[in-house]
Structures are given as structure tokens and as C-alpha cells.
């Protein structure tokens, strides 16, 4: 038997083969082009990433050098002011007077305690002998001769001079000195005032910066490239890594203020950024290894390489697959034509479903009301699934009645409500899984056959159920859509897929509704926060005005009672420090209250003995409102100062006992405070009224309406103060 083919068929076959071969070659060429493109792109990305890492490291170095230089400049400015203040304190006094003055020692010790980075303040005469230091009193024996910070100031005034790192002769700790020349009569050299700066302060501060591995921070002098401080610190605290001075000098010739340069250090190549510290011949140098970028670059490049390799393998496989598919296209064309008609009818059905989803999505996008969102979703679900009835069981109130749709004919809603939906569809409610029941049964017969529910006569019966959970982005089950039908097997996998898309839209709409409600609540909270902030700003303005008025009153009263400028200065500084201590306690409580015991402990702690028996404080915890804390704090300061100068605290055996009581009053708390001194010099009534007496009798009486009784008993002063403390206003009161 012979088979004959028609010429038209042969002609079409001959024409289709070259076309298929050409398409195969084109596909192969495009695949090779894609491989080359991936390799070139990978190389470019790797190179560009390297450049970016190098640039980022250089920017980090410049920023760190600028920030640390600015910080160091500020510290040196404050240090210079400290030295000038110490110089002013000894002005007009001989070195013997300076060396024997405990009040002067207390003042420079207070200056040192106010600056955490300063170890001690030192005053040396022209011979280098140490005359006064904040480290100890009486002054220990020491001499500054041989220290460059001393020798540099002997021949000429070098301003604020920064010395080399040293091991302190008194403290035995690594440090460096900052000195200023003391001018004698006629402009001659009279010694130096200096401070030793703690290297640990710089190390602690510098260690907080996030820098690449191997980074180094150096504070150095420009004149001789001498290292002042270095982080990480050396084991002995002074053996710093050497500086490549030649490379640094070349960089300074190009830019004296700041710059970036490469240099060698300890056999390794490094790149560093330097920045001048203010106007001083000091520089901050921040450096890192030249190849610090290598490790992060290798990690990132390895990641990109993995993606590129995967892309190459995928592209190669796709190229081979595409070449094979070209040869199969001719055979598949006929099959595709046959399937087009079938798919067209299915497409019409899917188009109708998509139109329903799009219409529902548009409606949900414009809706924020929760009830209308639920109603729209239930109605659309009934339409998509062909159900007779639908309901929504809210996850937040699953024990309540369901939100039902109106698509049920003849009482199907009652039939659905009569079922125990939560038990029948438990995985949907508890695990977030879709549940499809083609036949609802309540048990099995003795032969194993399922038994259906027995409805009431004439009532509809639900046979099929489809339960689809609505899952939010957080994974939380917001609710469950339940659809029912009287026909068994009424729902198909297609219904599940369509309702899955619907529930995704419903989840977004419900999330938007929740976000809208949260936004409204947040707007209201922000309004309340703005109101609270305005109240606090007004309170701050009021406190500042009161503080300025208090300082003005202290200046006037101190000036009237002072006998000399030095007397005025010491009294004024003491009162301002007392006012500052009280304000620090107030700021800890956001300007509301300050503890009475805390105020007394700050004032009397310096006068107590090692066993704590010289000062006695007895009384319950009392929080003073801000209006009362300032005058009471200043009154305690005046009583303490008077006792230290003339009373019980002026002799070793003297003691001070303070007791107080607090009891409820009509509008607040009645405070009764008693100050008693004993063991001091014999007391007699003063001949004139000083600032302390005026403060006790006038300020307390005026601001607190207090009653003050002073008894100048020979065995010791006794002062009784009684005042009513009104409660502090709350920051929430005006909101």
C-alpha cells in the first residue's frame, strides 16, 4: 500500500523547516548574548561596588576626623577657660598663701570635678615646685622641671601648650599636660597653671564610634608628629604606633586644615583622614588599613556571583528549552487551535468572574465602613460561587451572630444559622485553612453509610458548605466567609480559587478600614501631645523668668552684705552653686518637685565625718514643689555657710542636727523643720543683719508665707521654720 501526500502539505512542511531552524539559531544567539551580558554586568557591578566601598570608607574617615577634631577643640577651649579661671583665683596672692589656702584648694577641686576629662589641676611656681593641686591637700611634694609643658613656658608665653604623654609623678597614670604661663610682676615668669587630661576619657569616647576593623584614631602634634593619645590604646598606655611624618608633612603642604592621605605604619599600608583641632597645632588622625574594603567587597561580590551563576544556569537551560520548543511549535499549533475554542468559552466564564472581582475591588477600594465592606464581600462571594446563601463570621467576635447576605431564598439563612458552623469548619476558624464540604452529615449508620441532617418538614436543608478564611498580612484570621447550597457538591476547586482572590481583596479593605480608624486615633493623640508640649513650654518660660529673678536678687543682696570683692565672689559662687544643685534636682523630676533630704545631703555632705555622725538628718520623705525648693534650698545653704564659718561646723567637735515633720494641711502639707547646732563656739546675737538672716525672715516669709524663729542660744544656734507646701501642678493639668 502506498501513501500519497498532497503537494500543498509537502510545500508547507519544506517552508516550515527553514523557518523553524532560523528561529532556533536566533534563540541560540539571543541566549549567548544573554550569557555575555550577565558576565559583563557582573564585572561592572563588582568594580562599581568596590569603588563605592572605598569612597564610603574615605567619607567615614573624613567625617570621623572632623567630628572628633571639633569635639577635642571644644574640650581644649573649656580647659583653657579652666586654666584662666585658676590663674584669676590666685591673682594677687603669694605662693605661700596659695599653698596654704584650703578654700582655694576647694575651688580648684570643684573646677576639676565639674570636668570629667580632667584628672587634676596643678599650680607650679617659677622653680617648678608644686604649690597647689586638686589631687590632695596639703600639697604633695613634686616638681615639674623637665616636663615639656613647664619648660616651654619658661622662656616665652606659649599660650595654651599641649605637652607630650607622660606618666604622672603623683598619680602614676598615663596622661598629658595642658599648661598656661603665669606672669609675675613686670611680665616675668612666675610659674605655670596646668591640668592633666585623662587618656581614658578619650579612649572611652572614641570607642563609641563604629569604625571598620583595624581602624586607628590618633591625637597628635603637628610640630614633631608626637602622638598624644591613640585608640586602640597600647598595653602600657604610652607606647603608641609611630606616625609617618614625611607623608603627613606632604599632606599638610597640600592642605593645612584637613585632608586625606596614604602612608605606611608598622609595615602595612593605611589610608587616613586628618583634621586640625581648632586653631591649635594639633590634629586628629583617623586611619584604617588600605584594604579594609576587601572583606565586605568579597562578601557582596560572592553574593552577586551566586546570583549571576544561577542566572547563567537558568539562561542556559532556558536557551536549550527554547530551542527545543521551536521545533515543537509546529506540532503544537494544531493542538492549540483545537484548544482555543474550548478556552474561549472558559475565558468568557472567567471574564465574568474577573469583572465581578474588579467591580468588588473598586467598591472596596473606595469604602472604609466595616459593615458595608463585609456586606459587599458577602454579596460578591455568593455571586462568584453560585451559593444560595452566604455569611461572614467575624474573627474578633466569633461567638456573636454572623453578618448575613440577602441572597438566600425561602429561609436558607435560618438553615445555615441552625448548623454548628464553627465545629463543621473548625480548620478555617482555628488554622486559617479553606474547608469544602460536599455533603454535610451528622453521623454514620451501622453499615458505615453517612447520615444527613434531618430538616424540619418543608424547611430548606444545607448540603454543601464552603468556608474561606480572611487572613490579614500579619497572619491573623480576621474572619471566615461561609457559603451554603442545598445541592451536594455544589462548590468546586474553581470556587475556592475565586473566593481566595476575593478574600485577598477583603483583607486589604479590612486592613485599610483598621488603618483609617487607627489614623483617626493617632491624629487625636497628636493633638493632645501638641497641647501637652505647649503647656510644658509655657512652664519652662515661667521657670526661666523665676530663676533669673532669683539670681538678680542674690546678686543685689550679696553685694549689699559683702565686705570685699573676694568676699562677694565666694559668697555669690556658693549661692549660685546651691541654686544650681536645687535646679538639678528639679530637672530630674521635670521641674515638678525636689526631695528635701536630697537638698540637705548635697549641702552638708562635705562637712560630715567618715562615720557620718557629725551631721544628723531625721524626717520622713518630703517632695518640695518647685516654688518652695529654691528658697528652702538657699536657706539651707546660708545656714550651712554660717555654721561652717562661725558655728558648729567651724570646729572639729561641732555637730548639726536637722529634723522635720510633715502633716496634712488644708491645701497641702505643713512642714516643720528645726536646725540645731551644738559643740561649736559660744553663740551671741549678731550686731547686724546679713544676707542669711534677710533670706530666712523675708524671702521665706514672702514666697512661702513661712514662720521663722531664730534662737541664738550660747550652746548653739536653733532655727525653726514652719510653712505650708502647696502640691506641685501636674503637667497633665492643662490638657
XYZ file of C-alpha atoms in Angstrom:
735
model
C 0.000 0.000 0.000
C 1.361 3.393 -0.952
C 0.654 6.629 0.803
C 0.482 9.837 -1.125
C 0.761 13.335 0.348
C -0.703 16.358 -1.219
C 1.737 18.886 -2.751
C 0.385 21.654 -0.562
C 1.294 19.696 2.560
C 4.827 18.980 1.344
C 5.324 22.605 0.387
C 4.196 23.818 3.776
C 6.488 21.278 5.504
C 9.531 22.397 3.476
C 8.814 26.030 4.230
C 8.252 25.453 7.934
C 11.619 23.654 8.443
C 13.875 26.601 7.449
C 11.692 28.901 9.483
C 11.993 26.638 12.499
C 15.793 26.356 12.015
C 16.131 30.146 11.713
C 14.101 30.626 14.875
C 16.314 28.077 16.641
C 19.507 29.874 15.575
C 18.060 33.219 16.629
C 17.127 31.749 20.007
C 20.684 30.374 20.450
C 22.230 33.737 19.518
C 19.984 35.551 21.978
C 20.963 33.051 24.662
C 24.699 33.601 24.044
C 24.130 37.338 24.095
C 22.350 36.976 27.434
C 25.307 34.979 28.860
C 27.778 37.681 27.758
C 25.525 40.410 29.121
C 25.334 38.710 32.534
C 29.140 38.357 32.717
C 29.764 41.979 31.737
C 27.088 43.200 34.139
C 28.561 41.138 36.980
C 32.054 42.551 36.348
C 30.743 46.119 36.227
C 28.720 45.707 39.422
C 31.703 44.189 41.250
C 34.003 47.039 40.151
C 31.437 49.699 40.981
C 30.749 48.159 44.381
C 34.497 48.211 45.152
C 34.677 51.906 44.290
C 31.633 52.638 46.403
C 33.079 50.810 49.411
C 36.375 52.720 49.077
C 34.508 56.034 48.771
C 32.310 55.197 51.750
C 35.366 54.356 53.867
C 37.034 57.647 52.885
C 33.867 59.592 53.699
C 33.605 57.814 57.058
C 37.233 58.726 57.825
C 36.715 62.395 56.925
C 33.510 62.632 58.941
C 35.055 60.925 61.973
C 38.151 63.168 61.823
C 36.005 66.320 61.582
C 33.691 65.258 64.402
C 36.494 64.222 66.763
C 38.546 67.348 65.980
C 35.556 69.546 66.748
C 34.934 67.647 69.995
C 38.622 67.945 71.012
C 38.658 71.659 70.160
C 35.717 72.245 72.458
C 37.409 70.319 75.260
C 40.577 72.415 74.858
C 38.555 75.651 74.849
C 36.913 74.651 78.128
C 40.315 73.597 79.501
C 41.825 76.981 78.565
C 38.981 78.742 80.363
C 39.635 76.499 83.375
C 43.319 77.467 83.441
C 42.439 81.148 83.118
C 39.970 80.756 85.984
C 42.652 79.085 88.141
C 45.050 81.948 87.270
C 42.437 84.504 88.288
C 41.850 82.723 91.615
C 45.493 83.141 92.728
C 45.880 86.652 91.351
C 47.491 88.948 93.919
C 48.482 86.150 96.316
C 51.941 84.895 97.145
C 52.842 81.288 96.539
C 52.948 80.635 100.302
C 49.402 81.969 100.615
C 48.302 79.836 97.681
C 49.908 76.717 99.091
C 48.255 77.111 102.499
C 44.766 78.132 101.296
C 42.206 75.333 101.756
C 39.356 77.460 100.306
C 41.421 77.961 97.142
C 42.081 74.208 97.024
C 38.347 73.545 97.387
C 37.629 75.916 94.494
C 40.055 74.298 92.067
C 38.840 70.866 93.211
C 35.274 71.957 92.380
C 36.512 73.079 88.974
C 38.160 69.694 88.415
C 35.057 67.747 89.480
C 32.936 69.716 87.015
C 35.036 68.487 84.055
C 35.074 64.671 83.713
C 38.022 64.527 81.306
C 40.405 66.456 83.624
C 42.338 64.344 86.153
C 43.742 67.218 88.235
C 44.642 70.929 88.247
C 48.283 71.870 89.095
C 49.898 75.187 90.118
C 53.735 75.288 89.999
C 55.969 78.246 90.857
C 58.878 79.513 88.730
C 61.230 76.863 90.118
C 58.846 74.079 89.086
C 57.812 73.278 92.654
C 54.213 72.131 93.014
C 52.359 74.631 95.229
C 48.697 73.578 94.908
C 46.855 70.706 93.249
C 43.314 69.431 93.229
C 44.691 65.921 93.796
C 45.339 66.357 97.524
C 45.620 68.856 100.335
C 48.117 69.587 101.831
C 50.037 69.706 98.557
C 52.308 66.654 97.983
C 55.952 67.166 97.121
C 56.530 67.286 93.366
C 58.429 69.301 90.744
C 57.534 69.980 87.098
C 61.035 70.738 85.857
C 61.908 68.505 82.943
C 58.304 68.392 81.741
C 57.977 69.959 78.292
C 54.709 71.609 79.368
C 56.765 73.516 82.013
C 59.973 74.146 80.097
C 58.146 75.500 77.047
C 56.574 78.317 79.117
C 59.797 79.442 80.890
C 61.342 81.490 78.093
C 58.153 82.865 76.482
C 54.376 82.759 76.771
C 53.287 79.828 74.564
C 49.563 80.312 75.251
C 47.802 77.005 75.826
C 50.611 74.464 75.415
C 49.973 70.734 74.898
C 52.655 68.513 76.345
C 53.751 65.019 75.429
C 52.179 61.934 77.024
C 53.727 61.270 80.424
C 53.413 59.000 83.429
C 52.202 61.208 86.281
C 54.722 61.627 89.122
C 51.912 61.857 91.646
C 49.084 59.860 90.043
C 51.348 57.238 88.286
C 48.798 57.124 85.438
C 49.341 57.798 81.668
C 48.226 61.337 80.849
C 49.300 64.532 79.094
C 49.535 68.125 80.342
C 47.985 71.372 79.137
C 49.783 74.437 80.582
C 49.447 78.209 80.592
C 52.174 80.662 81.720
C 51.717 82.677 84.928
C 53.021 86.238 84.531
C 54.811 87.773 87.500
C 55.354 91.400 88.366
C 56.872 93.211 85.395
C 55.916 90.424 82.967
C 58.441 87.903 84.302
C 57.908 84.141 84.560
C 56.105 83.247 87.780
C 55.238 79.591 87.127
C 52.526 77.668 85.265
C 48.936 76.627 85.727
C 48.329 73.221 84.167
C 45.887 70.347 84.008
C 46.447 66.679 83.313
C 43.959 65.190 80.877
C 42.762 61.613 81.301
C 43.617 59.438 78.307
C 40.892 57.008 79.369
C 38.275 59.691 78.704
C 39.371 59.906 75.061
C 39.514 56.110 74.770
C 36.020 55.684 76.205
C 34.625 58.396 73.924
C 36.422 57.179 70.802
C 35.451 53.565 71.387
C 31.787 54.508 70.862
C 32.428 55.269 67.180
C 31.549 52.487 64.755
C 34.636 52.062 62.572
C 35.907 49.223 60.314
C 38.173 46.568 61.765
C 41.763 47.767 62.142
C 40.842 51.458 62.426
C 43.059 53.751 64.498
C 42.338 57.194 65.989
C 45.283 59.433 66.922
C 45.583 62.868 68.557
C 48.982 64.277 67.509
C 51.054 67.455 67.473
C 51.863 68.950 64.061
C 55.327 70.254 65.004
C 57.006 66.920 65.729
C 54.248 64.383 64.902
C 54.267 63.370 68.581
C 51.266 61.167 69.457
C 49.249 62.470 72.413
C 46.549 59.773 72.531
C 45.735 56.714 70.431
C 42.786 54.331 70.146
C 43.009 51.396 70.482
C 45.389 52.215 73.350
C 48.727 50.370 73.698
C 49.099 47.861 76.557
C 51.314 50.162 78.639
C 49.319 53.281 77.773
C 52.272 55.186 76.208
C 53.889 53.013 73.503
C 51.947 54.487 70.590
C 52.246 53.420 66.947
C 54.711 55.713 65.111
C 53.452 58.336 62.646
C 54.789 58.551 59.070
C 55.825 62.189 59.499
C 57.111 62.585 55.929
C 53.785 61.519 54.437
C 51.899 63.669 56.946
C 54.052 66.738 56.151
C 53.364 66.280 52.433
C 49.648 66.155 53.163
C 49.886 69.336 55.299
C 51.678 71.131 52.451
C 48.694 70.364 50.215
C 46.049 71.278 52.805
C 46.867 72.511 56.299
C 43.309 72.269 57.669
C 42.116 68.795 56.693
C 42.710 66.148 54.089
C 43.159 62.509 53.144
C 46.481 60.748 52.591
C 48.082 57.305 52.335
C 51.007 56.235 54.484
C 52.914 53.267 55.879
C 52.599 52.213 59.517
C 54.140 49.179 61.183
C 54.750 47.516 57.803
C 51.228 47.995 56.477
C 49.641 50.435 54.033
C 46.953 52.626 55.563
C 44.739 55.463 54.464
C 43.944 58.220 56.920
C 41.981 61.445 57.233
C 43.270 64.317 59.350
C 41.603 67.469 60.653
C 43.067 70.330 62.610
C 41.836 70.861 66.183
C 40.569 74.433 66.117
C 43.449 76.927 65.703
C 45.941 74.828 67.693
C 48.889 72.879 66.194
C 47.068 69.646 66.927
C 45.449 67.184 64.556
C 43.039 64.280 64.782
C 44.159 61.441 62.504
C 41.647 58.630 61.764
C 43.041 55.786 59.649
C 42.275 52.258 58.542
C 44.103 49.582 56.509
C 44.272 50.317 52.777
C 42.481 47.045 52.052
C 39.736 47.471 54.689
C 37.188 47.375 51.906
C 38.272 43.882 50.813
C 36.242 41.738 53.232
C 32.829 43.438 52.700
C 33.548 43.653 48.964
C 34.347 39.944 48.800
C 31.156 39.067 50.737
C 28.980 41.213 48.466
C 30.731 40.039 45.293
C 30.318 36.418 46.339
C 26.591 37.050 46.784
C 26.339 38.742 43.372
C 28.393 35.913 41.858
C 25.972 33.345 43.231
C 23.049 35.203 41.671
C 24.969 35.558 38.391
C 25.793 31.828 38.339
C 22.169 30.951 38.985
C 21.126 33.336 36.214
C 23.676 31.769 33.818
C 22.481 28.258 34.569
C 18.870 29.303 34.236
C 19.553 31.163 30.982
C 21.452 28.190 29.546
C 18.630 25.861 30.446
C 16.060 28.266 29.052
C 18.055 28.633 25.824
C 18.156 24.872 25.335
C 14.495 24.597 26.218
C 13.572 27.420 23.867
C 15.487 25.741 21.022
C 13.608 22.530 21.634
C 10.304 24.332 21.856
C 10.863 25.964 18.464
C 10.860 22.527 16.862
C 7.772 21.537 18.786
C 5.790 24.665 17.920
C 4.634 23.337 14.555
C 3.276 20.179 16.146
C 1.614 22.135 18.912
C -0.040 24.641 16.578
C -2.824 22.263 15.603
C -3.397 21.268 19.191
C -3.551 24.906 20.207
C -6.181 25.620 17.557
C -8.363 22.879 18.936
C -7.963 24.158 22.434
C -8.702 27.762 21.514
C -12.399 27.118 21.130
C -12.533 25.314 24.482
C -10.536 28.034 26.234
C -12.650 30.760 24.681
C -15.775 29.510 26.378
C -13.885 29.136 29.660
C -12.457 32.616 29.183
C -15.900 34.110 28.949
C -16.772 32.496 32.254
C -13.519 33.709 33.834
C -14.056 37.175 32.374
C -17.391 37.417 34.094
C -15.764 36.334 37.357
C -12.944 38.851 36.883
C -15.449 41.596 36.195
C -17.139 40.713 39.459
C -13.780 40.770 41.262
C -12.806 44.087 39.636
C -16.147 45.650 40.454
C -15.886 44.401 44.016
C -12.266 45.596 44.249
C -13.246 49.089 43.063
C -16.086 49.202 45.570
C -13.841 48.018 48.402
C -11.084 50.479 47.499
C -13.486 53.380 47.962
C -15.080 52.025 51.145
C -13.874 52.403 54.751
C -17.028 51.467 56.670
C -16.611 47.994 58.144
C -20.243 46.880 57.810
C -20.513 47.952 54.163
C -17.193 46.228 53.370
C -18.454 42.951 54.852
C -21.789 43.224 53.032
C -20.053 43.876 49.680
C -17.724 40.902 50.151
C -20.503 38.503 51.119
C -22.660 39.560 48.138
C -19.733 39.152 45.732
C -18.892 35.719 47.182
C -22.431 34.498 46.643
C -22.297 35.701 43.036
C -18.887 34.102 42.310
C -19.560 30.733 43.940
C -23.193 30.345 42.908
C -24.175 29.777 46.526
C -27.708 30.173 47.793
C -26.587 31.851 50.988
C -23.502 33.484 52.443
C -22.444 34.768 55.826
C -19.373 36.349 57.432
C -18.221 35.245 60.869
C -16.017 37.961 62.327
C -12.806 36.725 63.932
C -12.949 39.361 66.669
C -16.402 38.205 67.786
C -16.837 34.682 66.546
C -19.268 33.889 69.296
C -21.698 36.609 68.093
C -24.256 36.422 65.265
C -22.865 36.213 61.689
C -23.113 39.071 59.183
C -25.528 37.533 56.674
C -26.201 38.318 52.990
C -29.648 38.631 51.417
C -29.263 36.087 48.594
C -30.979 33.169 50.320
C -34.411 32.164 49.039
C -37.063 30.871 51.363
C -35.257 30.671 54.677
C -31.830 29.269 53.725
C -30.381 31.742 56.191
C -32.223 30.061 59.046
C -30.992 26.694 57.774
C -27.375 27.915 57.810
C -27.818 29.506 61.234
C -29.138 26.224 62.561
C -25.869 24.440 61.778
C -22.884 24.354 64.122
C -20.646 26.084 61.579
C -17.718 26.554 63.949
C -17.412 22.813 64.575
C -18.128 21.767 60.980
C -15.495 24.204 59.625
C -13.097 24.213 62.579
C -9.855 24.289 60.464
C -10.996 27.539 58.843
C -11.573 29.220 62.211
C -8.523 27.869 64.036
C -5.863 27.161 61.362
C -6.788 29.551 58.541
C -7.436 26.717 56.048
C -10.191 26.597 53.415
C -12.856 23.969 54.180
C -15.125 22.487 51.469
C -17.850 20.057 52.494
C -19.697 18.395 49.588
C -22.156 16.521 51.855
C -22.957 17.504 55.414
C -23.505 14.511 57.715
C -24.176 14.153 61.420
C -23.048 10.565 61.865
C -22.882 7.086 60.332
C -25.334 4.194 60.118
C -24.454 0.745 61.471
C -23.290 -0.272 57.995
C -20.934 2.750 57.738
C -23.045 4.922 55.445
C -23.115 8.683 56.243
C -26.340 10.073 57.635
C -27.518 13.523 56.515
C -29.159 16.033 58.800
C -32.919 15.734 59.148
C -34.547 19.123 58.420
C -37.933 20.193 59.634
C -40.816 19.410 57.265
C -40.895 21.943 54.406
C -37.715 23.711 55.538
C -34.658 24.070 53.286
C -31.596 21.970 54.072
C -27.949 22.933 53.515
C -25.978 20.078 51.921
C -22.804 21.845 50.686
C -20.642 24.343 52.580
C -17.553 26.306 51.544
C -15.695 28.188 54.315
C -12.850 30.530 53.283
C -10.814 32.391 55.975
C -9.917 36.080 55.548
C -6.233 36.358 56.512
C -4.580 39.687 57.228
C -0.942 40.443 56.349
C 0.048 39.569 59.929
C -1.373 36.066 59.507
C -4.261 36.855 61.859
C -7.637 35.340 60.980
C -9.924 38.356 60.706
C -12.977 36.278 59.933
C -14.416 33.421 57.859
C -16.693 33.627 54.787
C -19.198 30.751 54.806
C -21.384 29.881 51.770
C -24.086 27.230 51.605
C -26.171 25.387 48.986
C -28.964 22.824 49.137
C -27.314 20.691 46.417
C -24.492 18.341 47.447
C -21.165 19.018 45.730
C -22.242 22.489 44.648
C -18.764 24.026 45.120
C -15.693 23.208 43.015
C -11.933 23.959 43.284
C -12.582 26.879 40.919
C -14.937 28.354 43.519
C -12.143 28.035 46.092
C -9.669 29.916 43.844
C -12.123 32.699 43.060
C -13.018 33.153 46.698
C -9.301 33.141 47.595
C -8.878 36.216 45.363
C -11.968 37.782 46.889
C -10.703 37.218 50.436
C -7.365 38.813 49.480
C -9.233 41.953 48.400
C -11.367 41.758 51.527
C -8.273 41.524 53.722
C -6.825 44.672 52.142
C -10.103 46.548 52.545
C -10.474 45.443 56.159
C -6.840 46.398 56.843
C -7.444 49.821 55.256
C -10.502 50.266 57.435
C -8.469 49.404 60.507
C -5.646 51.739 59.452
C -8.160 54.525 58.880
C -9.543 54.103 62.374
C -6.032 53.952 63.804
C -5.086 57.096 61.862
C -8.037 58.946 63.331
C -6.990 57.839 66.816
C -3.376 58.855 66.154
C -4.457 62.305 64.936
C -6.374 62.797 68.151
C -3.384 61.611 70.221
C -1.078 64.016 68.368
C -3.409 66.899 69.101
C -3.245 66.007 72.782
C 0.570 65.712 72.595
C 0.821 69.178 70.989
C -1.356 70.623 73.715
C 0.851 68.977 76.366
C 4.005 70.301 74.661
C 2.651 73.860 74.595
C 1.904 73.627 78.307
C 5.429 72.405 79.084
C 6.979 75.226 77.011
C 4.963 77.825 78.892
C 6.018 76.210 82.174
C 9.680 76.344 81.073
C 9.387 80.070 80.250
C 7.889 80.681 83.678
C 10.711 78.735 85.399
C 13.420 80.629 83.497
C 11.934 84.005 84.456
C 11.750 82.939 88.113
C 15.377 81.714 88.030
C 16.631 84.968 86.520
C 14.724 86.951 89.124
C 16.243 84.809 91.892
C 19.781 85.300 90.522
C 19.193 89.070 90.307
C 18.013 89.139 93.922
C 21.036 87.071 95.055
C 23.435 89.451 93.271
C 21.881 92.506 94.898
C 21.669 91.044 98.369
C 25.203 89.601 98.218
C 26.613 92.921 97.055
C 24.962 94.771 99.930
C 26.318 92.358 102.550
C 29.821 91.740 101.108
C 32.813 93.469 102.669
C 35.163 92.956 99.667
C 35.248 91.721 96.096
C 36.665 88.368 97.186
C 34.001 88.064 99.863
C 31.353 88.918 97.272
C 32.782 86.384 94.788
C 32.960 83.489 97.228
C 29.520 84.156 98.694
C 27.941 84.648 95.266
C 29.539 81.499 93.790
C 28.420 79.418 96.755
C 24.845 80.660 96.474
C 24.736 80.106 92.729
C 26.077 76.549 93.203
C 23.376 75.938 95.799
C 20.760 77.287 93.387
C 22.177 75.047 90.628
C 22.065 71.975 92.890
C 18.433 72.643 93.668
C 17.671 73.149 89.972
C 19.429 69.887 89.071
C 17.134 68.037 91.478
C 14.155 69.830 89.948
C 15.119 68.968 86.379
C 15.331 65.284 87.318
C 11.616 65.496 88.143
C 10.797 67.642 85.058
C 10.585 70.837 87.166
C 7.882 69.498 89.417
C 9.447 68.596 92.780
C 12.779 68.162 94.558
C 13.454 65.912 97.600
C 14.103 67.812 100.855
C 16.612 65.210 102.043
C 18.489 65.384 98.707
C 18.890 69.177 99.014
C 20.273 68.843 102.552
C 22.636 65.999 101.642
C 24.133 67.995 98.745
C 24.802 70.982 101.049
C 26.059 69.140 104.162
C 27.902 66.134 102.706
C 31.300 67.960 102.523
C 31.160 68.698 106.282
C 30.278 65.204 107.502
C 32.916 62.935 109.018
C 33.899 59.460 107.857
C 31.440 57.771 110.253
C 28.598 60.064 109.289
C 27.972 61.183 112.890
C 28.634 64.885 112.560
C 25.514 65.574 110.507
C 22.151 64.149 111.574
C 19.117 64.170 109.231
C 15.823 62.837 110.615
C 12.470 63.125 108.954
C 10.034 61.481 106.537
C 10.406 61.740 102.723
C 9.160 65.163 101.592
C 8.957 66.326 97.978
C 9.242 70.115 97.750
C 7.327 71.820 94.912
C 9.485 73.976 92.640
C 8.182 77.230 94.198
C 9.407 76.091 97.623
C 12.544 74.140 96.660
C 14.577 77.210 95.589
C 14.048 79.401 98.718
C 14.362 76.453 101.133
C 17.489 75.228 99.339
C 19.104 78.674 99.583
C 18.100 78.922 103.243
C 19.806 75.581 103.991
C 22.872 76.843 102.101
C 23.028 80.043 104.201
C 22.646 78.098 107.468
C 25.392 75.661 106.346
C 27.740 78.501 105.335
C 27.125 80.315 108.637
C 27.787 77.101 110.601
C 30.995 76.465 108.642
C 32.287 79.995 109.254
C 31.102 80.816 112.785
C 29.048 77.913 114.167
C 29.285 74.241 114.976
C 30.899 73.195 111.674
C 33.809 75.605 112.188
C 35.377 73.358 114.866
C 36.151 69.620 114.727
C 33.803 68.612 117.546
C 30.760 70.541 116.372
C 27.586 68.779 115.181
C 24.420 69.776 113.333
C 21.074 68.027 113.734
C 18.186 68.693 111.341
C 14.774 67.240 111.954
C 11.478 67.820 110.221
C 7.874 66.714 110.286
C 5.190 66.742 107.592
C 1.462 66.615 108.228
C -1.568 67.234 106.016
C -2.880 70.799 105.915
C -5.933 72.347 104.298
C -4.411 72.984 100.845
C -1.231 70.935 101.017
C 1.376 69.725 103.531
C 2.578 71.560 106.647
C 6.352 71.311 107.001
C 8.039 71.889 110.390
C 11.843 71.994 110.148
C 14.288 72.511 113.041
C 18.025 73.295 112.654
C 20.091 72.784 115.838
C 23.823 73.282 116.357
C 25.874 72.085 119.309
C 29.509 71.658 120.227
C 30.595 74.858 118.452
C 31.819 78.257 119.679
C 29.630 80.199 122.083
C 26.806 81.914 120.187
C 25.616 85.501 120.618
C 23.061 87.570 118.706
C 24.607 89.323 115.646
C 25.005 93.098 115.639
C 23.851 93.460 112.036
C 21.540 91.509 109.744
C 23.301 89.693 106.898
C 22.050 88.038 103.746
C 21.219 84.780 105.509
C 19.031 86.483 108.107
C 17.219 88.503 105.442
C 16.694 85.336 103.381
C 15.252 83.446 106.352
C 12.968 86.248 107.537
C 11.953 87.953 104.318
C 12.235 85.554 101.356
C 10.739 82.575 103.173
C 8.021 84.739 104.650
C 7.261 86.423 101.308
C 7.390 83.410 98.945
C 6.179 80.653 101.282
C 4.341 82.638 103.956
C 6.614 80.790 106.379
C 7.188 81.477 110.071
C 10.876 81.592 111.071
C 12.122 81.563 114.685
C 15.865 82.058 115.385
C 17.203 81.350 118.871
C 20.841 82.421 119.452
C 21.469 80.129 122.404
C 25.008 80.144 123.837
C 25.383 76.409 123.295
C 24.358 76.669 119.612
C 22.034 78.295 117.076
C 18.495 76.898 116.786
C 16.260 77.809 113.823
C 12.667 76.659 113.432
C 10.848 77.018 110.091
C 7.164 76.270 109.563
C 5.459 76.565 106.153
C 2.565 75.095 104.194
C 3.691 73.428 100.944
C 1.165 73.512 98.150
C 1.169 70.500 95.802
C 3.148 70.861 92.549
C 0.963 71.384 89.448
C 0.861 68.368 87.135
C 1.998 68.647 83.511
C -1.281 66.981 82.515
C -3.427 69.522 84.332
C -3.764 71.824 81.353
C -4.660 69.156 78.849
